[in-house]
PDB file of C-alpha atoms and ligand atoms in Angstrom:
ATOM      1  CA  UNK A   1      37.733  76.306 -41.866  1.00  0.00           C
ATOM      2  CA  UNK A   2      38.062  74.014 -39.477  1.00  0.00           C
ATOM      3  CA  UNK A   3      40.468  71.149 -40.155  1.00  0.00           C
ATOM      4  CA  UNK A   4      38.083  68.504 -40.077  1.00  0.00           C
ATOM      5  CA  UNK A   5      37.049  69.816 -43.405  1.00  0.00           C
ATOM      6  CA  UNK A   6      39.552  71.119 -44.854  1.00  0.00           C
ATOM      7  CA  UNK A   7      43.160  70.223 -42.772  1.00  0.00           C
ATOM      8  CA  UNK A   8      46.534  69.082 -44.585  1.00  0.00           C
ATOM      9  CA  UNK A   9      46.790  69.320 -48.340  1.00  0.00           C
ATOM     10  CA  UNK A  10      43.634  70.924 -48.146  1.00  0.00           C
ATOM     11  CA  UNK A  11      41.688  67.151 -47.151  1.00  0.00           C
ATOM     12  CA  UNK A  12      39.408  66.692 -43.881  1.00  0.00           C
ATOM     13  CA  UNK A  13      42.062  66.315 -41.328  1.00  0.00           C
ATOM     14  CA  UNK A  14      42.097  64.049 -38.189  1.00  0.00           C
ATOM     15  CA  UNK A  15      43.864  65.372 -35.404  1.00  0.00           C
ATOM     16  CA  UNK A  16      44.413  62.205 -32.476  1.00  0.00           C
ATOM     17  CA  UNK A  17      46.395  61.855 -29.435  1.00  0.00           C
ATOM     18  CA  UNK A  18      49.087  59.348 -29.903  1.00  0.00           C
ATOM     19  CA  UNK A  19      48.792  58.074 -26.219  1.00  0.00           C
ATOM     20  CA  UNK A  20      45.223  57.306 -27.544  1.00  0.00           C
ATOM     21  CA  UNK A  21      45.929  55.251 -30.714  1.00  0.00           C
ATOM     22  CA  UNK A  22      48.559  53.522 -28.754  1.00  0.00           C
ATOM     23  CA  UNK A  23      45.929  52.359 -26.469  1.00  0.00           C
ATOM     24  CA  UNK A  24      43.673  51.869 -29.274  1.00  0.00           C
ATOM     25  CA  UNK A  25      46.061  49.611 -30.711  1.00  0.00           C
ATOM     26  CA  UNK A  26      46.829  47.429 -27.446  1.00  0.00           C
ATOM     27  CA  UNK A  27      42.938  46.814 -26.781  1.00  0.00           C
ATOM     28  CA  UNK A  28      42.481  45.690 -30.582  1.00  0.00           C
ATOM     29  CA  UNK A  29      45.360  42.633 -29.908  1.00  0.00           C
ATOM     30  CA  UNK A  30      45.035  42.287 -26.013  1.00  0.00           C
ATOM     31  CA  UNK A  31      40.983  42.679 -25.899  1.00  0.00           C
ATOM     32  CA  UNK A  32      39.272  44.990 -23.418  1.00  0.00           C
ATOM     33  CA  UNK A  33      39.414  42.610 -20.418  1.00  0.00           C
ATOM     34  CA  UNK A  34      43.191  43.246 -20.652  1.00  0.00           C
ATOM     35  CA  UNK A  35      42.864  47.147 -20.730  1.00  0.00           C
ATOM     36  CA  UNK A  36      40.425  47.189 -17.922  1.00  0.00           C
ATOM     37  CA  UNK A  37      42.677  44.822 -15.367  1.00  0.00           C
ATOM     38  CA  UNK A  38      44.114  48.629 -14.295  1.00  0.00           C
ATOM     39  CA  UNK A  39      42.591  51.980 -13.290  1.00  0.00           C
ATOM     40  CA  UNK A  40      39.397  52.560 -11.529  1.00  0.00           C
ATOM     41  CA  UNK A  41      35.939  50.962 -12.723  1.00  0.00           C
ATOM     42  CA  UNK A  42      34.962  53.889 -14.071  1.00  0.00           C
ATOM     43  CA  UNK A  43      38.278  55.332 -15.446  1.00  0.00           C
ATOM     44  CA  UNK A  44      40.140  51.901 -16.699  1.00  0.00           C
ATOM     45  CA  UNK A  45      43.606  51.378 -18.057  1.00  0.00           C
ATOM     46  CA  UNK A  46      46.731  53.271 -17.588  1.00  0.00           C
ATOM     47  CA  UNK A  47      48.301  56.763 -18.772  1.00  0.00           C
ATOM     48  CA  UNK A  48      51.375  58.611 -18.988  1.00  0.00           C
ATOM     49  CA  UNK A  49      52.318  61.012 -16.107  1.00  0.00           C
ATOM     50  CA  UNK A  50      54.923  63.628 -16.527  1.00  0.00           C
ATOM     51  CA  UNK A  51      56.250  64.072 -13.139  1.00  0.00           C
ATOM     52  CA  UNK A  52      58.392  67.140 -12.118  1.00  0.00           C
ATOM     53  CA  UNK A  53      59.666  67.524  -8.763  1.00  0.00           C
ATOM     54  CA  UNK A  54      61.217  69.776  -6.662  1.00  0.00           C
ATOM     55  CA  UNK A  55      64.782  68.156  -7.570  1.00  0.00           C
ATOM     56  CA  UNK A  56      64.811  69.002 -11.102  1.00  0.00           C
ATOM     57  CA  UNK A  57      64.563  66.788 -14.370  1.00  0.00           C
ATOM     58  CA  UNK A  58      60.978  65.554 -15.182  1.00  0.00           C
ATOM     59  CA  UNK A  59      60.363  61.826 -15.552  1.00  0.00           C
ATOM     60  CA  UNK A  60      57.363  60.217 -17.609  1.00  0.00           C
ATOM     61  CA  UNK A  61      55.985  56.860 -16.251  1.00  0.00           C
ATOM     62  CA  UNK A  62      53.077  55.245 -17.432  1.00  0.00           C
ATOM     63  CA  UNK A  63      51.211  54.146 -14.288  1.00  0.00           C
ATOM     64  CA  UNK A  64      47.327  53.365 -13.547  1.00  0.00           C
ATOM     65  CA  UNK A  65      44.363  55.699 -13.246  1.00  0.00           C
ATOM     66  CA  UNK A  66      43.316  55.994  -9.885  1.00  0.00           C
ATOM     67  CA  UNK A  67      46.766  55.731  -8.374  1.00  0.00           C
ATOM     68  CA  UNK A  68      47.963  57.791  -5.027  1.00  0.00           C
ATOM     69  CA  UNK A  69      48.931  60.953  -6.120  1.00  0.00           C
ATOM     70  CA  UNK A  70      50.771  60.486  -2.407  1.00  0.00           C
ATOM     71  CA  UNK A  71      53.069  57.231  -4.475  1.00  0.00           C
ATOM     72  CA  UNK A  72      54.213  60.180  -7.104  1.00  0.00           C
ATOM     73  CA  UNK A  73      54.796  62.764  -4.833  1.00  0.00           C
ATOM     74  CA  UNK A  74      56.277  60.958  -2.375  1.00  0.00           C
ATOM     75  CA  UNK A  75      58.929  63.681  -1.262  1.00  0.00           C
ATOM     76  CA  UNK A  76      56.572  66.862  -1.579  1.00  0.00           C
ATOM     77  CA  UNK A  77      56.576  68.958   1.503  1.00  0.00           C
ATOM     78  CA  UNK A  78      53.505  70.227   3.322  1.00  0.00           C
ATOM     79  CA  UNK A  79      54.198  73.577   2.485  1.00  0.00           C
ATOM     80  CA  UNK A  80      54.410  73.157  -1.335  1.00  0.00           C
ATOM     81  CA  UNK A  81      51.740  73.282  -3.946  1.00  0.00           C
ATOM     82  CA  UNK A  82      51.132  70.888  -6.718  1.00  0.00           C
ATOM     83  CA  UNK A  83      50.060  71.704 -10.083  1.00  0.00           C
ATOM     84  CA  UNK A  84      47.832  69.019 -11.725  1.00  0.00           C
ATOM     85  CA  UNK A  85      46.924  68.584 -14.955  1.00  0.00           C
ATOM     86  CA  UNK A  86      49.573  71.191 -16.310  1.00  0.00           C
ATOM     87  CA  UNK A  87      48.773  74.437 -17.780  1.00  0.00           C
ATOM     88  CA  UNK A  88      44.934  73.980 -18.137  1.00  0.00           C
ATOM     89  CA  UNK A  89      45.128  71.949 -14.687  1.00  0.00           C
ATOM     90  CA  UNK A  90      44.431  73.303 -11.639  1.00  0.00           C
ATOM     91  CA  UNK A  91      47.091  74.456  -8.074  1.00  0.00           C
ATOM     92  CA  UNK A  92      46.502  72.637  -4.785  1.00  0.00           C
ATOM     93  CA  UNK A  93      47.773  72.745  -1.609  1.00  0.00           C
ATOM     94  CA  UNK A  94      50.639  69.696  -1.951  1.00  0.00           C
ATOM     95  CA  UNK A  95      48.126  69.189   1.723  1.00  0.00           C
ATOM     96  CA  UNK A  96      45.445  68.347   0.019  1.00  0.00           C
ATOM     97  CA  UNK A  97      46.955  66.973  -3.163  1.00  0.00           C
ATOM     98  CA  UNK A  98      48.210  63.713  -1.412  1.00  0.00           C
ATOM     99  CA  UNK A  99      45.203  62.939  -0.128  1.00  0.00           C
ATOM    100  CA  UNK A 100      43.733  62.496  -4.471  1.00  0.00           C
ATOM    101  CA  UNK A 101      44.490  59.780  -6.805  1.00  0.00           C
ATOM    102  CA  UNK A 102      45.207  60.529 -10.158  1.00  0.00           C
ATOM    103  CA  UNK A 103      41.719  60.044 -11.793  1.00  0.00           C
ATOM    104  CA  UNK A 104      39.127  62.653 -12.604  1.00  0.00           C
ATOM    105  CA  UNK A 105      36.114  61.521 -10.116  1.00  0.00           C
ATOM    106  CA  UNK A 106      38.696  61.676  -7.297  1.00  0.00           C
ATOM    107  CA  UNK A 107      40.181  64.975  -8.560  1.00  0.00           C
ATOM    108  CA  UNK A 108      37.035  66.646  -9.790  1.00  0.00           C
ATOM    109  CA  UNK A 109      35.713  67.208  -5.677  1.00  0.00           C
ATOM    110  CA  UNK A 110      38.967  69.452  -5.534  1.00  0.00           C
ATOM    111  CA  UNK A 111      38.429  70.709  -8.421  1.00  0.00           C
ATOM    112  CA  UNK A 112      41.065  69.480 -10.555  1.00  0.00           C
ATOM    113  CA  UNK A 113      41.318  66.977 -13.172  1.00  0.00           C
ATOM    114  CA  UNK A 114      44.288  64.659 -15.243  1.00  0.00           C
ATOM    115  CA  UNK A 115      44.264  66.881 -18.079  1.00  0.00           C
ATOM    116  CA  UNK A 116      47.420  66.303 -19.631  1.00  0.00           C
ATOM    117  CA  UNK A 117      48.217  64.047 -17.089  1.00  0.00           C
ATOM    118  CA  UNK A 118      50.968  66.504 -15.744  1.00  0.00           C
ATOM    119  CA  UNK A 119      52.050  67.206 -12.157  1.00  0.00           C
ATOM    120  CA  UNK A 120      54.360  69.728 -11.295  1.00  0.00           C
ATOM    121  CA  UNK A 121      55.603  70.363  -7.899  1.00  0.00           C
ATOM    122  CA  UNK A 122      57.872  73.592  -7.334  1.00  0.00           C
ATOM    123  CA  UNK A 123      60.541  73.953  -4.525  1.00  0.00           C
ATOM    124  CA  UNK A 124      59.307  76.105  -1.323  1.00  0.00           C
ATOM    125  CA  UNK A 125      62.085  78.079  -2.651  1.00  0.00           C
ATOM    126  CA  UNK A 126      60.112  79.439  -5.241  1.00  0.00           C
ATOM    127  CA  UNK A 127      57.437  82.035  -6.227  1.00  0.00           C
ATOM    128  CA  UNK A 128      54.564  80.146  -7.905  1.00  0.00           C
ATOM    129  CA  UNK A 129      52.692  83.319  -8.230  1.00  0.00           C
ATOM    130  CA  UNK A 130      55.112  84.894 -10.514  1.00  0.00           C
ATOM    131  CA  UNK A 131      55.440  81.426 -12.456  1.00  0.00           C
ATOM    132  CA  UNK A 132      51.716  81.379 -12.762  1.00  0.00           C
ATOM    133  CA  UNK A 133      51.543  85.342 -14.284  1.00  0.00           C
ATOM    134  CA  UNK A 134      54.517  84.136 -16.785  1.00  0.00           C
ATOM    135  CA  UNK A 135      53.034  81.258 -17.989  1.00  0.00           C
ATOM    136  CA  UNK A 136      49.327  83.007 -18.090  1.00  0.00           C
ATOM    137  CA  UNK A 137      51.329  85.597 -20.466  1.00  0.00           C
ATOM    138  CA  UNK A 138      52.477  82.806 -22.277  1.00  0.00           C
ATOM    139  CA  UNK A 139      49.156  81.282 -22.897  1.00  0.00           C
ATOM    140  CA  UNK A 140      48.349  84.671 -23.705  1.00  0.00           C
ATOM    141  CA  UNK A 141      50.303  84.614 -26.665  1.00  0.00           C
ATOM    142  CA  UNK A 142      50.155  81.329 -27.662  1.00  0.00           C
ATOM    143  CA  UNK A 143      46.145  81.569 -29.114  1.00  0.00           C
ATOM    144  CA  UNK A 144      45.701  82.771 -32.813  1.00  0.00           C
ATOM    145  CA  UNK A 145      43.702  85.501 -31.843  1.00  0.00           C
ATOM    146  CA  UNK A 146      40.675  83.963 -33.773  1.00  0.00           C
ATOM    147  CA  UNK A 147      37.927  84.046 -30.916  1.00  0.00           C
ATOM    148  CA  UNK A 148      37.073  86.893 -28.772  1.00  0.00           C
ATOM    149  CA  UNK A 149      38.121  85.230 -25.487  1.00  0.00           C
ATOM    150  CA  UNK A 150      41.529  85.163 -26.748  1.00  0.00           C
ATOM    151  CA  UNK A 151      41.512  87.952 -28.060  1.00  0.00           C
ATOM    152  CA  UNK A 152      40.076  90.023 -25.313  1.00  0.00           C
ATOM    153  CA  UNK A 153      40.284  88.048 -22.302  1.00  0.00           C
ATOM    154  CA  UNK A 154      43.072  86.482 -21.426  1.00  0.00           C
ATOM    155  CA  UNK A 155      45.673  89.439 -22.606  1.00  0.00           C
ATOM    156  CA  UNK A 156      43.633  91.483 -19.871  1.00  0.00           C
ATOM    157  CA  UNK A 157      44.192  88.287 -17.143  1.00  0.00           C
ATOM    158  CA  UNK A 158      48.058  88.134 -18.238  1.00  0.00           C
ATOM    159  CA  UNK A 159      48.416  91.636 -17.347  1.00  0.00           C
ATOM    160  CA  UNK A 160      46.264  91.662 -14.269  1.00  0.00           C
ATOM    161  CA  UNK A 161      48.095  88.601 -12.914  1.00  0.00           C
ATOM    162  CA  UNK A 162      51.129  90.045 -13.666  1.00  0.00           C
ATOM    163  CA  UNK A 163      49.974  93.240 -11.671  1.00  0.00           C
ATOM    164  CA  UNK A 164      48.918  91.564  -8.637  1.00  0.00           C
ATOM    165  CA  UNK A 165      52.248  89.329  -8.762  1.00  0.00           C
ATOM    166  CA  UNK A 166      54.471  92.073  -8.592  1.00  0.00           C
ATOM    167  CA  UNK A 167      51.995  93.641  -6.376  1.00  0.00           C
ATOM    168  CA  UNK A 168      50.724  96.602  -7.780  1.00  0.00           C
ATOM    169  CA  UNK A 169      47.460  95.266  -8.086  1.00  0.00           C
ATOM    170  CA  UNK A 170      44.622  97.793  -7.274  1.00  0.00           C
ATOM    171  CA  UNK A 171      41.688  97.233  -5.382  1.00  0.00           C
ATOM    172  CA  UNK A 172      39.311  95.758  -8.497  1.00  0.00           C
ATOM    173  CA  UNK A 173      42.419  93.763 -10.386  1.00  0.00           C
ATOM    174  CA  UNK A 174      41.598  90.124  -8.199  1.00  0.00           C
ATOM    175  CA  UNK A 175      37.593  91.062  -8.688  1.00  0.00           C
ATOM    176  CA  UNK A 176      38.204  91.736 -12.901  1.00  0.00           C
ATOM    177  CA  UNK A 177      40.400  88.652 -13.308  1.00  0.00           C
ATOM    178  CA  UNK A 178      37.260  86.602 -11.458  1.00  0.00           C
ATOM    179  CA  UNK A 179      34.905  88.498 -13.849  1.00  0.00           C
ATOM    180  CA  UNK A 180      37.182  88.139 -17.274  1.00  0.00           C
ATOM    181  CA  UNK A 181      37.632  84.108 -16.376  1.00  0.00           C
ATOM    182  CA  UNK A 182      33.674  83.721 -15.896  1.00  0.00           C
ATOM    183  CA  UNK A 183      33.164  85.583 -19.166  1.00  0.00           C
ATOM    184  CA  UNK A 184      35.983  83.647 -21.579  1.00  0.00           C
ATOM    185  CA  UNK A 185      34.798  80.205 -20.342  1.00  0.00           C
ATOM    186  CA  UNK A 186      32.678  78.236 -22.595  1.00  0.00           C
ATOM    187  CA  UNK A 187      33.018  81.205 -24.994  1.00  0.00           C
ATOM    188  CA  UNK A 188      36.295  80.402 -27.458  1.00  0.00           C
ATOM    189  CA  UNK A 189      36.181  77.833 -30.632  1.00  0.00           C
ATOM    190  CA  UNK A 190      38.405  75.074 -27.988  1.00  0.00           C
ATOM    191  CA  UNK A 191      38.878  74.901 -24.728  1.00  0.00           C
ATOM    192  CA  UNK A 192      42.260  77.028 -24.410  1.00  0.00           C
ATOM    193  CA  UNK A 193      40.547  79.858 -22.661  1.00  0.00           C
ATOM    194  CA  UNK A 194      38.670  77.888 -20.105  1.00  0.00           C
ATOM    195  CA  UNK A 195      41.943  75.874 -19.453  1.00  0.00           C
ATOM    196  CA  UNK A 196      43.961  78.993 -18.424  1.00  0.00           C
ATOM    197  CA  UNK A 197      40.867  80.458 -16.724  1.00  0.00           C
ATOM    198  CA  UNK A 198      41.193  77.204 -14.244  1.00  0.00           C
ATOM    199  CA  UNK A 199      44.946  77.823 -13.860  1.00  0.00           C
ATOM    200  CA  UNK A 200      44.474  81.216 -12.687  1.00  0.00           C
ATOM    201  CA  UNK A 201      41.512  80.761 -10.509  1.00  0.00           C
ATOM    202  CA  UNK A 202      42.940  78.132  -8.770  1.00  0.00           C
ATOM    203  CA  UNK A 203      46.262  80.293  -8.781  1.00  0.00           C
ATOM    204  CA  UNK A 204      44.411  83.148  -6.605  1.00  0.00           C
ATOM    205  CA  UNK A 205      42.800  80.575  -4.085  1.00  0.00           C
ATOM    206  CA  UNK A 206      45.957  78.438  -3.789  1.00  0.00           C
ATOM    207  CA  UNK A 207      48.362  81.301  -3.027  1.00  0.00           C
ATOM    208  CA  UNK A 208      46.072  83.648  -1.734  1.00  0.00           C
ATOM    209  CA  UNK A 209      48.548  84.210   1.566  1.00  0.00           C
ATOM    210  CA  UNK A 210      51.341  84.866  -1.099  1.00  0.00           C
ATOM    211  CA  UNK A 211      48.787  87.231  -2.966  1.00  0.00           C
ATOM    212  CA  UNK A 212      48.748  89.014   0.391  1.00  0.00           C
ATOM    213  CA  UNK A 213      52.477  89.001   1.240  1.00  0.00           C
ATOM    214  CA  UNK A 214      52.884  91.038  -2.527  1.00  0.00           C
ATOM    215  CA  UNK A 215      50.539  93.564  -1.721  1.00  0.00           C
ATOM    216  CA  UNK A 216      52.744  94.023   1.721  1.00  0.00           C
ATOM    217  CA  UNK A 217      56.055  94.113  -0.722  1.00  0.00           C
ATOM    218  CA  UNK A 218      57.102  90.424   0.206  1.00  0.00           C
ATOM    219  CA  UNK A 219      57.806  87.281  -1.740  1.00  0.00           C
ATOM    220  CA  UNK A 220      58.291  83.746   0.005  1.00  0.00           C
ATOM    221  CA  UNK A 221      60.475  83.309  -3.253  1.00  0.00           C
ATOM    222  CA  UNK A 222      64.370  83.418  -2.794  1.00  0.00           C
ATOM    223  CA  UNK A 223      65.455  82.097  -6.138  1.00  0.00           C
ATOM    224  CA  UNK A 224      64.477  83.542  -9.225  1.00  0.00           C
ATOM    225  CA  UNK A 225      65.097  80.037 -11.195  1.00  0.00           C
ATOM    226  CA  UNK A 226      61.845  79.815 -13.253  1.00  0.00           C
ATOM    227  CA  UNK A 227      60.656  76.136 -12.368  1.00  0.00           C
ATOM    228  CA  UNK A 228      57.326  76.193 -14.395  1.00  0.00           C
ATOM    229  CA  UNK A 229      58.986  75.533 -18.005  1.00  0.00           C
ATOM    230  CA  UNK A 230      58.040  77.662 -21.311  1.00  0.00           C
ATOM    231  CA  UNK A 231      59.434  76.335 -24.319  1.00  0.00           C
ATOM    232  CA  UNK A 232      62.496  78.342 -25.064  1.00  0.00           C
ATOM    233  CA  UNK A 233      61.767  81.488 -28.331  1.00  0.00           C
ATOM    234  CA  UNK A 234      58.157  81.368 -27.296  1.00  0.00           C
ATOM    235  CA  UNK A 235      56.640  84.939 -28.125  1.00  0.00           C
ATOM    236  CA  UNK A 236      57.396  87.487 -25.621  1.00  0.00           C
ATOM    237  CA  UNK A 237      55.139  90.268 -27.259  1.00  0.00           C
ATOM    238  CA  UNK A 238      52.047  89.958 -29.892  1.00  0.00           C
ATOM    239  CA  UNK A 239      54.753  92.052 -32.328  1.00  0.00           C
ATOM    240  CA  UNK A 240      56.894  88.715 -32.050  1.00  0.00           C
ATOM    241  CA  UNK A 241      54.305  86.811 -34.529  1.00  0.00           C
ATOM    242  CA  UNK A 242      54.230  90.039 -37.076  1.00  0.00           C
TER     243      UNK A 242
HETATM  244  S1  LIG B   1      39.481  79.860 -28.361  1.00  0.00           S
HETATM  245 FE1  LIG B   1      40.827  78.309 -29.250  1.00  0.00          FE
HETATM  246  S2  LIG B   1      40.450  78.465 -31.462  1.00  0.00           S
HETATM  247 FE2  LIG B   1      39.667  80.371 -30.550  1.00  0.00          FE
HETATM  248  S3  LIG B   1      41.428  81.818 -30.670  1.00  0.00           S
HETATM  249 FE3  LIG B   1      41.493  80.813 -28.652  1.00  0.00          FE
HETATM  250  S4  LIG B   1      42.923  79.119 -28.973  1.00  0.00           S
HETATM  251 FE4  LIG B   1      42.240  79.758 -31.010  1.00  0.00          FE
END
């Protein structure tokens, strides 16, 4: 059951975004007027933004929608990508990143969106690509196997990803992961598998040069310090949840 009938201590359950009620709560003393004197006309009022850079430790503001992704990235370099939105978010060129503000009708004609309002920027001395398979495995495993997307789909796009990251990939593996991703989208009970389909779409057109380097035997990455985090004893195997 879902738990909107039947949640905790078996009652209909609401589940709500504490970012939200806190908002909720500020428009019910300030008024809407207030909310709406940031953000965009369409998108109004303000959100948190976990920021991580390429010089470690993550910082949360709370800034406007519709702000210069350029103001929170100020020292990304040209040749770095940006992850936006966080693990159901979407890679970009840090090029084309700067050019966005952080609101979904200016993100949305790159293809990206605020999601959970997350941007993550990894040092050039990195491998995004095999950050991106690790964290796809991760998703992987972090479903309860309920819906046939998860169960089918993305376990087959961990381990493709994973093949064409250490870059073993054979000639069908980038043409199956395009294939699985169309087929779990819109399918699953949420939105978990069409999240992580968007990660590793955009993955394979972001780093498609580094896609190409693997299949040669190369790597632009020179230090195997993960940067993308996974929360430490996440399951490494589906025998970790037996
Ligand atoms: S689609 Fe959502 S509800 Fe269904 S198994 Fe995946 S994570 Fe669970």
């Amino acid at each position: 059951p879902r738990i909107t009938e039947r949640g905790l201590l078996g009652a209909p359950t609401l589940v709500q975004n504490a970012e939200t009620l806190a908002h909720v709560a500020l428009i019910a003393r300030h008024g809407p007027r207030w909310f709406r004197q940031v953000g965009t006309a369409a998108e109004p009022g303000s959100m948190l933004c976990t920021i991580r850079r390429a010089d470690g430790a993550p910082r949360v503001v709370e800034v406007p929608l519709g702000m210069p992704l350029k103001a929170l990235l100020s020292d990304v370099r040209a040749d770095q990508a940006v992850l936006i939105g966080g693990y159901h978010g979407s890679w970009l060129p840090a090029t084309e990143a700067v050019r966005l503000t952080l609101d979904n009708q200016s993100l949305a004609a790159a293809g990206a969106r605020v999601g959970a309002g997350i941007l993550l920027a990894p040092p050039p001395d990195r491998c995004a690509l095999i950050e991106t398979a690790a964290v796809v495995r991760y998703l992987a495993l972090e479903s309860a196997g309920q819906c046939g997307p998860c169960l089918n789909g993305l376990p087959r796009m961990a381990a493709a990803l994973t093949e064409i990251a250490v870059g073993r990939q054979r000639g069908q593996t980038q043409a199956d992961v395009e294939r699985w991703a169309g087929l779990v989208t819109g399918r699953g009970a949420c939105h978990h598998p069409d999240g992580t389909a968007r990660f590793v779409r955009s993955a394979l057109i972001t780093f498609a040069a580094e896609v190409s380097r693997h299949q040669r035997g190369q790597c632009t990455g020179t230090s195997k310090r993960p940067f993308l985090p996974i929360p430490h004893g996440s399951a490494r195997t589906e025998e970790d949840w037996m």
